Short mmCIF file of C-alpha atoms and ligand atoms in Angstrom, two decimals:
data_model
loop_
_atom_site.label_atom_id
_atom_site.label_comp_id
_atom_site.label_asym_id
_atom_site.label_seq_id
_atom_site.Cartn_x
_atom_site.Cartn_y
_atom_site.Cartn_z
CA UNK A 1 87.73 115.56 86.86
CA UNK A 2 91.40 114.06 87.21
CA UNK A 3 91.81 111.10 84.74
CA UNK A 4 94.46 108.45 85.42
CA UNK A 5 94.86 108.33 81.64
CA UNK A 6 95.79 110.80 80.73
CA UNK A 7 98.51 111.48 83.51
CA UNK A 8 99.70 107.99 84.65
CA UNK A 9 101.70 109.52 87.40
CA UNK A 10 100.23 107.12 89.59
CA UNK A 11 103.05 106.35 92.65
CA UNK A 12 103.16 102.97 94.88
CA UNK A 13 105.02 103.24 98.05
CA UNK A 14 106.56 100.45 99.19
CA UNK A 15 107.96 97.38 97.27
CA UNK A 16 105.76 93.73 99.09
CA UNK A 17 103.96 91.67 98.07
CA UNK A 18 100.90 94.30 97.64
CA UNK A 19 102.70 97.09 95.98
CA UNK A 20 103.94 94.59 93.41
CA UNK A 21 101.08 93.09 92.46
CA UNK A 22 98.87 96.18 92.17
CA UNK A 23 102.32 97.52 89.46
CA UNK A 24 102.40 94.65 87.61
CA UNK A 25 98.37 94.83 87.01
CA UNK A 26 98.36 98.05 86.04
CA UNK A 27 100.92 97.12 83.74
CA UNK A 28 99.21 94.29 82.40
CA UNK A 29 96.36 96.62 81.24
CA UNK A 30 98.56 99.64 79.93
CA UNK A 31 98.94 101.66 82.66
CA UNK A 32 102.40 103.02 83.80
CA UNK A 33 103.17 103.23 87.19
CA UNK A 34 106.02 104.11 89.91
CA UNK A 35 107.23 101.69 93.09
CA UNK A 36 109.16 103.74 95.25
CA UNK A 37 110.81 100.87 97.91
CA UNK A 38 113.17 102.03 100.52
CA UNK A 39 114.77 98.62 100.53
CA UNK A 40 117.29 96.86 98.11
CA UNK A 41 116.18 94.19 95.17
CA UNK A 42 117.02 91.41 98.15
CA UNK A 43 114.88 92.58 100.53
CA UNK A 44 112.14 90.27 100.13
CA UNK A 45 113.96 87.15 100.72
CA UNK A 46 114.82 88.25 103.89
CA UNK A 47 111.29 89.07 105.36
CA UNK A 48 108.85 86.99 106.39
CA UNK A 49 108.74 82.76 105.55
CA UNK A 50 106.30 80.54 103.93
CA UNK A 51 102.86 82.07 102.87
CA UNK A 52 99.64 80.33 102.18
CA UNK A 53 97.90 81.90 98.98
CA UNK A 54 94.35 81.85 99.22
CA UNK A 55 92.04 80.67 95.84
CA UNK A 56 89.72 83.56 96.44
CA UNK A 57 92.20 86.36 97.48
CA UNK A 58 95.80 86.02 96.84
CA UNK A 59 95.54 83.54 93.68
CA UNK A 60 92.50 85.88 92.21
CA UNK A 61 94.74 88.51 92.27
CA UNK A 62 97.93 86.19 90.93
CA UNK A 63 95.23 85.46 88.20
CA UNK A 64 94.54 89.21 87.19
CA UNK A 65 98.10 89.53 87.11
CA UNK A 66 98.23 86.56 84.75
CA UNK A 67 101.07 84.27 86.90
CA UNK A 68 98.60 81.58 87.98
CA UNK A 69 99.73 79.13 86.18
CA UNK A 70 103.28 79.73 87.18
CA UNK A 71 102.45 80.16 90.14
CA UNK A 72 100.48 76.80 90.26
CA UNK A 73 103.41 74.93 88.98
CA UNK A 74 105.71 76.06 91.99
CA UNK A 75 103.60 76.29 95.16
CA UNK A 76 103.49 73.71 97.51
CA UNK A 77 100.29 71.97 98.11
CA UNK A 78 101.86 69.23 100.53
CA UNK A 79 103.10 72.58 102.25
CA UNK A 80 99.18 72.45 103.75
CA UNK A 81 99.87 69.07 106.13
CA UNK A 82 98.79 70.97 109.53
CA UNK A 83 99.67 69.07 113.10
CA UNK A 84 98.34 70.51 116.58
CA UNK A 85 99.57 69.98 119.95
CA UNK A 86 99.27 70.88 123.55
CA UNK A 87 102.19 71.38 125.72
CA UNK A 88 102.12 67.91 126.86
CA UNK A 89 102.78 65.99 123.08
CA UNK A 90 98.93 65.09 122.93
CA UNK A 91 97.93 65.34 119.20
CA UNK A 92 94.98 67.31 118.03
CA UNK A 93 95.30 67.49 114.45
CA UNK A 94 97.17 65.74 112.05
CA UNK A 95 95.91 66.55 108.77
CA UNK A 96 97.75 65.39 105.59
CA UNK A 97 97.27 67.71 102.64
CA UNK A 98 95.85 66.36 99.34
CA UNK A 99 98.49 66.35 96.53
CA UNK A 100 95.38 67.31 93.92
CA UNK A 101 95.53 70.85 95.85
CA UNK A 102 93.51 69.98 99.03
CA UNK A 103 92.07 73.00 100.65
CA UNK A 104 93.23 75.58 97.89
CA UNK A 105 95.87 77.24 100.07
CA UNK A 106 99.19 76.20 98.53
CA UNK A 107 102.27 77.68 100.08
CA UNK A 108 105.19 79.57 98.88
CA UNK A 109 108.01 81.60 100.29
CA UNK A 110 107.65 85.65 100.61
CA UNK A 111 110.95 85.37 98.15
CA UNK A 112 109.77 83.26 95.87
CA UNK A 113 106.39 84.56 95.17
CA UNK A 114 107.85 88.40 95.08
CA UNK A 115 110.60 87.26 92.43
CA UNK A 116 107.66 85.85 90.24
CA UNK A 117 106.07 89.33 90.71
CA UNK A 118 109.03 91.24 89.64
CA UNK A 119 109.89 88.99 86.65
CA UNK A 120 107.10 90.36 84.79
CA UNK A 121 107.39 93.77 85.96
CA UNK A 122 108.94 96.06 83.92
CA UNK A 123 112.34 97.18 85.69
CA UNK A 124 111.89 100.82 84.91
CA UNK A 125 108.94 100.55 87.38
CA UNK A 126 110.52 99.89 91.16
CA UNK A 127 112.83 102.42 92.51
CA UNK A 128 115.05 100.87 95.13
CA UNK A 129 116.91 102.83 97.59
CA UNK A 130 114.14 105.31 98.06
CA UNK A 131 112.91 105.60 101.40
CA UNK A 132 109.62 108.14 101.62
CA UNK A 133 110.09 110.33 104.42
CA UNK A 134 107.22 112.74 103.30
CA UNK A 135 104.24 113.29 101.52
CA UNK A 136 102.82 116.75 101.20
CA UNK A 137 99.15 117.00 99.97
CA UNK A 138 99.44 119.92 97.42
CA UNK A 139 96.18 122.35 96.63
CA UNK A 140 94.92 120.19 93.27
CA UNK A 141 94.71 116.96 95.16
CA UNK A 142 98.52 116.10 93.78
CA UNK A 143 100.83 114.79 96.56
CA UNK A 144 105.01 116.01 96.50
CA UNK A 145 106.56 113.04 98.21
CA UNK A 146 110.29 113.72 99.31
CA UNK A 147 112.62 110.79 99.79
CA UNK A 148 115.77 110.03 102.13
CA UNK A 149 117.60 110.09 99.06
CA UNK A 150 117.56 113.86 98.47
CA UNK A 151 114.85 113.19 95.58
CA UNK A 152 111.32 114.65 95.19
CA UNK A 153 108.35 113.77 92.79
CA UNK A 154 104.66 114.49 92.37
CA UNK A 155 102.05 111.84 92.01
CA UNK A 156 98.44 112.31 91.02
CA UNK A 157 97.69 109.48 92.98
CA UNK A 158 99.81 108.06 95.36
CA UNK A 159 98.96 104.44 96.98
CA UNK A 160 100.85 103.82 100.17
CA UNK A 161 101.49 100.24 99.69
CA UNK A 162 103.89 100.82 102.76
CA UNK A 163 103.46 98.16 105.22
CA UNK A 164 102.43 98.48 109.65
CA UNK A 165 104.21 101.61 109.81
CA UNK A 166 102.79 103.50 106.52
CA UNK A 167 104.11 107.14 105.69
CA UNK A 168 101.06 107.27 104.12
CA UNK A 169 98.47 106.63 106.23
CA UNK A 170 98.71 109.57 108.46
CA UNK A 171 97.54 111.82 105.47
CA UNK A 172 94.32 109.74 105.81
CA UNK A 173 93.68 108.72 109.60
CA UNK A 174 95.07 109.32 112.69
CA UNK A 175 95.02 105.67 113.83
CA UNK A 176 98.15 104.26 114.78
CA UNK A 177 99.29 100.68 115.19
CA UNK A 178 98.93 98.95 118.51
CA UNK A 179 100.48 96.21 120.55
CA UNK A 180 98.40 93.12 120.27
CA UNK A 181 99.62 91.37 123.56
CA UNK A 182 101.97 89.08 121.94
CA UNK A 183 105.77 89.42 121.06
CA UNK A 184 107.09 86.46 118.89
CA UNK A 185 110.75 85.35 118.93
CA UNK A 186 111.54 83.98 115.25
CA UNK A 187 113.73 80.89 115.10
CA UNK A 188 115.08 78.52 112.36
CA UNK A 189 116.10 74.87 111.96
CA UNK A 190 117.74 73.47 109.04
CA UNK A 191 115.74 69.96 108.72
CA UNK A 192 118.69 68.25 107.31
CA UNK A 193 120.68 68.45 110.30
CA UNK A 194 118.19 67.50 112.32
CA UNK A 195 116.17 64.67 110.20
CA UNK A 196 114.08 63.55 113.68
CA UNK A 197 112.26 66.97 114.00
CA UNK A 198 111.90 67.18 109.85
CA UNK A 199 109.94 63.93 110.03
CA UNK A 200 107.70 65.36 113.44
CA UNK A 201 107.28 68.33 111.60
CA UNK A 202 106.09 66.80 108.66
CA UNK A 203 105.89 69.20 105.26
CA UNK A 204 103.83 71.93 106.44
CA UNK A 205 102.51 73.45 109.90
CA UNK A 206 102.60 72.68 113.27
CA UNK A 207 101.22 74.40 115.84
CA UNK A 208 101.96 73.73 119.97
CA UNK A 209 99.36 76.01 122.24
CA UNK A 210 99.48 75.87 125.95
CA UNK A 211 99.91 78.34 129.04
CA UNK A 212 99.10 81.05 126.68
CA UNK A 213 101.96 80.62 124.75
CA UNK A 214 102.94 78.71 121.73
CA UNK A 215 105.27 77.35 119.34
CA UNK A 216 104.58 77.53 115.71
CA UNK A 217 106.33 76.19 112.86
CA UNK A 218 106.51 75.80 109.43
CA UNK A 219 108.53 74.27 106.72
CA UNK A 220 109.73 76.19 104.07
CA UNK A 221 110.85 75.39 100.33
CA UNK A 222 114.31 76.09 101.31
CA UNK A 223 113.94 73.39 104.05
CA UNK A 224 114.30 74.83 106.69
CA UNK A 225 111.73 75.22 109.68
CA UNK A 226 110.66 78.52 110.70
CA UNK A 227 109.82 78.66 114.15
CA UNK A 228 108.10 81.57 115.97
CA UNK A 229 107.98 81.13 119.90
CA UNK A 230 104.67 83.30 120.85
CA UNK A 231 104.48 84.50 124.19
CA UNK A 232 101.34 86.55 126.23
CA UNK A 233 103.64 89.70 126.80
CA UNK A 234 103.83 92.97 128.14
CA UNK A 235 105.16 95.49 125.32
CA UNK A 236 108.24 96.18 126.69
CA UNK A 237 108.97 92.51 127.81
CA UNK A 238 111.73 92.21 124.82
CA UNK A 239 113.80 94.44 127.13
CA UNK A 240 112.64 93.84 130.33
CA UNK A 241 112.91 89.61 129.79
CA UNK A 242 116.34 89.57 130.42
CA UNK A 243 116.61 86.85 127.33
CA UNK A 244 120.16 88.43 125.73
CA UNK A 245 119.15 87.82 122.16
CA UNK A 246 121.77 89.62 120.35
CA UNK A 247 123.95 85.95 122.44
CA UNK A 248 121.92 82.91 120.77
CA UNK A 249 123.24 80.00 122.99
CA UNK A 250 122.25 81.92 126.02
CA UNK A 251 119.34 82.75 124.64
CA UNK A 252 118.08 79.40 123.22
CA UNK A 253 118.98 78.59 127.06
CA UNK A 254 116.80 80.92 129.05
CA UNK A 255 113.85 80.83 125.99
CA UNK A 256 114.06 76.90 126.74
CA UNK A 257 113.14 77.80 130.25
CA UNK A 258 110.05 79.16 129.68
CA UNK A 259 108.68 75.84 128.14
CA UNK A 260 110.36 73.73 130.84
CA UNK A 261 107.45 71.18 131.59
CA UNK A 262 106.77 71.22 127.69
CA UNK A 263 106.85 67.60 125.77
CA UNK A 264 110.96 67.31 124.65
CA UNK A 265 110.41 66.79 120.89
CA UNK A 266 108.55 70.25 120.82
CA UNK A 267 111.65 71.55 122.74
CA UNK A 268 113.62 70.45 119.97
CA UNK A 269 112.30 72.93 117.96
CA UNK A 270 114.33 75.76 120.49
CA UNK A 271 117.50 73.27 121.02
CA UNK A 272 118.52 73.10 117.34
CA UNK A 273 117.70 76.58 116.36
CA UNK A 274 120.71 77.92 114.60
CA UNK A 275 122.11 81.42 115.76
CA UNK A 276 119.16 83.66 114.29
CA UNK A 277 116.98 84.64 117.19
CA UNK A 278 114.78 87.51 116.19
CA UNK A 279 112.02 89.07 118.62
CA UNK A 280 109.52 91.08 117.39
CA UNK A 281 106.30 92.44 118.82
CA UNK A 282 102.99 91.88 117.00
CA UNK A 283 100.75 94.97 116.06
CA UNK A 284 97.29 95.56 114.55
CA UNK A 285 94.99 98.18 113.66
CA UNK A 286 91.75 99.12 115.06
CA UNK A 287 89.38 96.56 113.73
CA UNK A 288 87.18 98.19 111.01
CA UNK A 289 89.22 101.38 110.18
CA UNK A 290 87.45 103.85 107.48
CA UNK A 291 88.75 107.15 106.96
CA UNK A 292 87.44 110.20 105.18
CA UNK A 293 88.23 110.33 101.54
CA UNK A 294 90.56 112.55 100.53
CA UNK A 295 91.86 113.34 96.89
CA UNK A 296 94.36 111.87 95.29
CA UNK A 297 95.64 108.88 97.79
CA UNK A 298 94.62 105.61 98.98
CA UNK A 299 96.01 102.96 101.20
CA UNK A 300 96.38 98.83 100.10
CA UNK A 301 98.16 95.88 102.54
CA UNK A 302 98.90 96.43 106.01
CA UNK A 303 98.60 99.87 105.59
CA UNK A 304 95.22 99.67 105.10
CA UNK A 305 94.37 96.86 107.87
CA UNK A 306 97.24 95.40 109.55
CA UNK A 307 96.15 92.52 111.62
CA UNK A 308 97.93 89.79 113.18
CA UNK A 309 99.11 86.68 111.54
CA UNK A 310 96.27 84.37 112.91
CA UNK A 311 94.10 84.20 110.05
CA UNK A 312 97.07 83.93 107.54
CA UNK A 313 95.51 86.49 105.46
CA UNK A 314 97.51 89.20 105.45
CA UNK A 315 99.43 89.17 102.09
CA UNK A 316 96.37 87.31 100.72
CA UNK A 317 94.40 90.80 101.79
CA UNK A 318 97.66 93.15 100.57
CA UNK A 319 97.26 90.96 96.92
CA UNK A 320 93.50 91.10 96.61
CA UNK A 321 93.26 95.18 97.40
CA UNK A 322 96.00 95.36 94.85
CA UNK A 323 93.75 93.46 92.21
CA UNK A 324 90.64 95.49 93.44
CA UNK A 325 91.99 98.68 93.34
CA UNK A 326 94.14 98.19 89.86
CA UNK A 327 90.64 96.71 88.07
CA UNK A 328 88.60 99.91 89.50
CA UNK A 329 91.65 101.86 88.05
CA UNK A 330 90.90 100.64 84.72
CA UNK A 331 87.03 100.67 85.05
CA UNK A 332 87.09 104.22 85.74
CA UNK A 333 88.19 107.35 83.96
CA UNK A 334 87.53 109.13 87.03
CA UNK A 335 90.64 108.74 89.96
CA UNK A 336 88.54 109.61 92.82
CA UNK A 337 85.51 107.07 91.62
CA UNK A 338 88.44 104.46 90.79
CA UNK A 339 89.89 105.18 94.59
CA UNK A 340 86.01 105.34 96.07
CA UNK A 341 85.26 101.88 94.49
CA UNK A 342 88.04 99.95 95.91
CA UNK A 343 87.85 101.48 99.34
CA UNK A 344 84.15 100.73 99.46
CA UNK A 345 84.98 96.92 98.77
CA UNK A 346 88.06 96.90 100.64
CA UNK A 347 86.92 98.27 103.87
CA UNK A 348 83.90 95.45 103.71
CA UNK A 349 86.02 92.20 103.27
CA UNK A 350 89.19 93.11 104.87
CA UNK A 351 87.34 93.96 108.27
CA UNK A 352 86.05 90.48 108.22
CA UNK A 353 89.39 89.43 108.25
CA UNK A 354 90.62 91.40 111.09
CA UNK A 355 87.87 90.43 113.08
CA UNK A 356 88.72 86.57 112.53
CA UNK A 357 92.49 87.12 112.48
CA UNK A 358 91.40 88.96 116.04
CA UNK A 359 89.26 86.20 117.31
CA UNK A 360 91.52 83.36 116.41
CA UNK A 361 94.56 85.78 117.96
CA UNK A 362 92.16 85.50 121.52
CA UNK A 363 91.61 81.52 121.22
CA UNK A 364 94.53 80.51 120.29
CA UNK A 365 96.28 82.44 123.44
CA UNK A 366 93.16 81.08 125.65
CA UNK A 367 92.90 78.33 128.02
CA UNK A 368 92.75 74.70 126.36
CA UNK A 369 93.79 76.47 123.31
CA UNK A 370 94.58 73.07 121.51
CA UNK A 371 90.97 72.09 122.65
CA UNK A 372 89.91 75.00 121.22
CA UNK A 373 91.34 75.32 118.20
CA UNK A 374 90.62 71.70 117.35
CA UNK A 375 86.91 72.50 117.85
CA UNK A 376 87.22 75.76 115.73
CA UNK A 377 88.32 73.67 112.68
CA UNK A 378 86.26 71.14 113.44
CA UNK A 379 83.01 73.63 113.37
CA UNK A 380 84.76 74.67 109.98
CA UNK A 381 84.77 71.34 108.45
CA UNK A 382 81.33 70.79 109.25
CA UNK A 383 79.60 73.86 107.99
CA UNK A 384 81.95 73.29 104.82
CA UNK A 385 80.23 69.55 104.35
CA UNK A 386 77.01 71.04 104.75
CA UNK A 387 77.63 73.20 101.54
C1 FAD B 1 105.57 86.74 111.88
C2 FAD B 1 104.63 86.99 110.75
C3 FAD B 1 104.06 85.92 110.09
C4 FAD B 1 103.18 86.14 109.04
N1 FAD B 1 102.59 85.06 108.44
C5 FAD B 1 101.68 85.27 107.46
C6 FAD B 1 101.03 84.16 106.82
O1 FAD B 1 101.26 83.00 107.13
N2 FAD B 1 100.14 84.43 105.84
C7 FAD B 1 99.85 85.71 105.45
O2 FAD B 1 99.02 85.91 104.57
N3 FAD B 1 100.45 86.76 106.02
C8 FAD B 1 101.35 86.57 107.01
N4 FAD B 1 101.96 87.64 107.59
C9 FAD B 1 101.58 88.99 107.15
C10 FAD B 1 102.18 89.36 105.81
O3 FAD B 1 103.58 89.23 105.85
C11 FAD B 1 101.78 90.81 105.49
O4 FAD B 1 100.40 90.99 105.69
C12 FAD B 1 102.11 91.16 104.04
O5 FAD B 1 103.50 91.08 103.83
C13 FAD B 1 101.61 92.57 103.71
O6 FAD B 1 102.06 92.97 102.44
P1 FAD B 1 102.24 94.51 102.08
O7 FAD B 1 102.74 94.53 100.68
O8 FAD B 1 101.01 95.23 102.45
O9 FAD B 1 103.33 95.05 103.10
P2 FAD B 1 104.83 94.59 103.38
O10 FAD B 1 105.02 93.17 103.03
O11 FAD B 1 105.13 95.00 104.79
O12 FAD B 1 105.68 95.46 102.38
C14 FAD B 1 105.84 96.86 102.60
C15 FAD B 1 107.00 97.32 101.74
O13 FAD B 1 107.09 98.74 101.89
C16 FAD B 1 108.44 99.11 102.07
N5 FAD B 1 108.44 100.36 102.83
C17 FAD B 1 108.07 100.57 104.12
N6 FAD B 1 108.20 101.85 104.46
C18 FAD B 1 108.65 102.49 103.34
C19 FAD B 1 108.96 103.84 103.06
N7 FAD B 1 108.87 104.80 103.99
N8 FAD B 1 109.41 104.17 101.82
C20 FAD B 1 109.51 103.21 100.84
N9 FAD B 1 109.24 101.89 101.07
C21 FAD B 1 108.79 101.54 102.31
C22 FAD B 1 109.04 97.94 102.85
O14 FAD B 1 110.45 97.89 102.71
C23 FAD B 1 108.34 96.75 102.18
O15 FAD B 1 109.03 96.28 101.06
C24 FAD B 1 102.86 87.45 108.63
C25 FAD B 1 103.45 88.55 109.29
C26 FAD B 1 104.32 88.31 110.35
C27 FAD B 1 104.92 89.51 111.07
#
């Protein structure tokens, strides 16, 4: 039997949100562990905008890692106010959050909610600067991992924590990530040069769906609007498009074409876009992945079940595996009961979550999305008044 206790070489790859949380609960309850993050101590700021952090899933875990309460005091319940449109202006939805907490999804930027994780964390824990570029599975279920850095350790259990593109998960499954359809070109507006779009957007989401496209934006605590352009897309259409996005004015221009006959104050959202224009392709993994257990490694976060962004639960999901897996840690002596546990729970809620991110992904891309959507939530609110 290989005890965690008695070895603590216990190795997280990759520095998010998931890898984080899962260090700083060990932590919490004793047990010593290693982040290994290619990035620098900045990195998080850049990636990704505002998050909602779900009661059950993402605050659970904030809770095991005993930040709630900070957390609670920072997050932005108005951040929940959620308008919907169709290409035409017609509104759908325009729900005003309840400052008392409404729905239990407060917001709060990728930044901000990693720098509360790492204020509690011990320093000696993260690594930054070290890029895995190998793991090799040795004979007594121990893994070498090499780094880009020149360095080498071994881990009794290593816990690729490593994001869509995991170094890790290959030692587990073969499944790769794949193209969902869509490709979304990230924008941003600062809301106090433009105050006529801040008041349209209001404090949290909105959403415009038509033609299979959309544009989606959100307010974040820096105040400035995130806006991601989604478009029904080939794979290779970031190079075929002919949209020069490394020239922003010429891009806004030619992305502004594409929503020609679409109402002027959502267009807004693409004429004052600053100079960042960033495209990026959306990926997912096959819907219900298992793989066959195998000593001395485990997978948490997108590396585990990357899905696309339309069920806004993927750090929520990265955060609760970290709590699940760090509490079966400490349950059990064992490493490979510990890893069995969480994958057993993991692999049952988080494919629940694919399969809505996936089926919200499909309607929200369909025809009469806005219709559609509306009627989704609406379906939602009743079965929740019926509880
Ligand atoms: C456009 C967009 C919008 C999104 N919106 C939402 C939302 O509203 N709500 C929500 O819940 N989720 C959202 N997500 C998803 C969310 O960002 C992810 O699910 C979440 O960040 C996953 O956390 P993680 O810790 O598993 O992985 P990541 O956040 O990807 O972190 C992985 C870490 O591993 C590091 N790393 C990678 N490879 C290596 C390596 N070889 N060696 C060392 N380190 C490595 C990376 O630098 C990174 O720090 C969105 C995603 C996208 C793309």
């Amino acid at each position: 039997m290989t005890t965690i206790n008695s070895q603590k070489r216990i190795a997280i790859i990759g520095g998010g949100p998931g890898g984080l949380t899962l260090a700083l609960i060990l932590q919490k309850h004793g047990i010593a562990a290693t982040i290994y993050e290619r990035g620098g101590v900045e990195g998080n700021a850049e990636r990704g905008g505002s998050l909602d952090i779900h009661e059950d899933s993402g605050q659970f875990a904030l809770k095991e890692a005993g930040l709630l309460e900070q957390f609670q005091a920072i997050a932005r319940y108005e951040g929940e106010d959620f308008r919907l449109f169709d290409k035409s202006g017609k509104v759908y939805m325009d729900e005003v959050a309840e400052e008392d907490g409404g729905s239990g999804r407060p917001e709060i930027d990728r930044g901000d909610l990693c720098d509360l994780l790492l204020k509690d964390l011990n320093p000696e824990t993260i690594r930054y600067g070290y890029k895995l570029t190998e793991a090799i599975p040795l004979t007594d279920g121990r893994h070498e991992l090499h780094f880009d850095n020149g360095e080498k350790e071994i881990a009794n259990l290593v816990i690729g924590a490593d994001g869509a593109f995991s170094r890790i998960r290959p030692l587990l499954t073969d499944a790769k990530a794949t193209y969902t359809g869509l490709t979304m070109v990230e924008l941003h507006v600062d809301t106090n040069a433009h105050p006529d779009l801040a008041a349209f957007n209001a404090r949290g989401k909105v959403f415009a769906l038509d033609d299979r496209k959309g544009i989606l934006a959100q307010l974040n605590g820096d105040g400035k609007i995130k806006v991601y352009l989604t478009f029904t897309a080939e794979q290779e259409w970031i190079d075929t498009c002919g949209i020069p996005f490394e020239q922003p004015v010429e891009a806004k221009n030619q992305l502004l074409t594409h929503f020609e006959d679409w109402d002027d104050m959502l267009k807004n959202y693409i004429r004052y876009a600053d100079d960042t224009v960033l495209p990026r392709r959306i990926y997912m993994l096959p819907l219900g992945l298992r793989w066959e257990r195998k000593p001395g490694v485990t997978l948490i976060g997108d590396a585990a079940h990357l899905m696309s962004p339309f069920a806004g639960e993927g750090v929520n999901l990265a955060m609760f595996d970290a709590a699940t897996l760090a509490l079966a840690i400490v349950e059990h002596e064992d490493m490979e009961q510990a890893i069995q546990t969480y994958e057993a729970k993991m692999y049952d809620y988080s494919s629940q979550s694919a399969q809505g991110s996936d089926d919200n992904l499909k309607l929200m891309f369909s025809d009469n999305a806005a219709a559609n959507l509306k009627g989704l939530f609406d379906d939602l609110h009743a079965q929740f008044a019926e509880q």
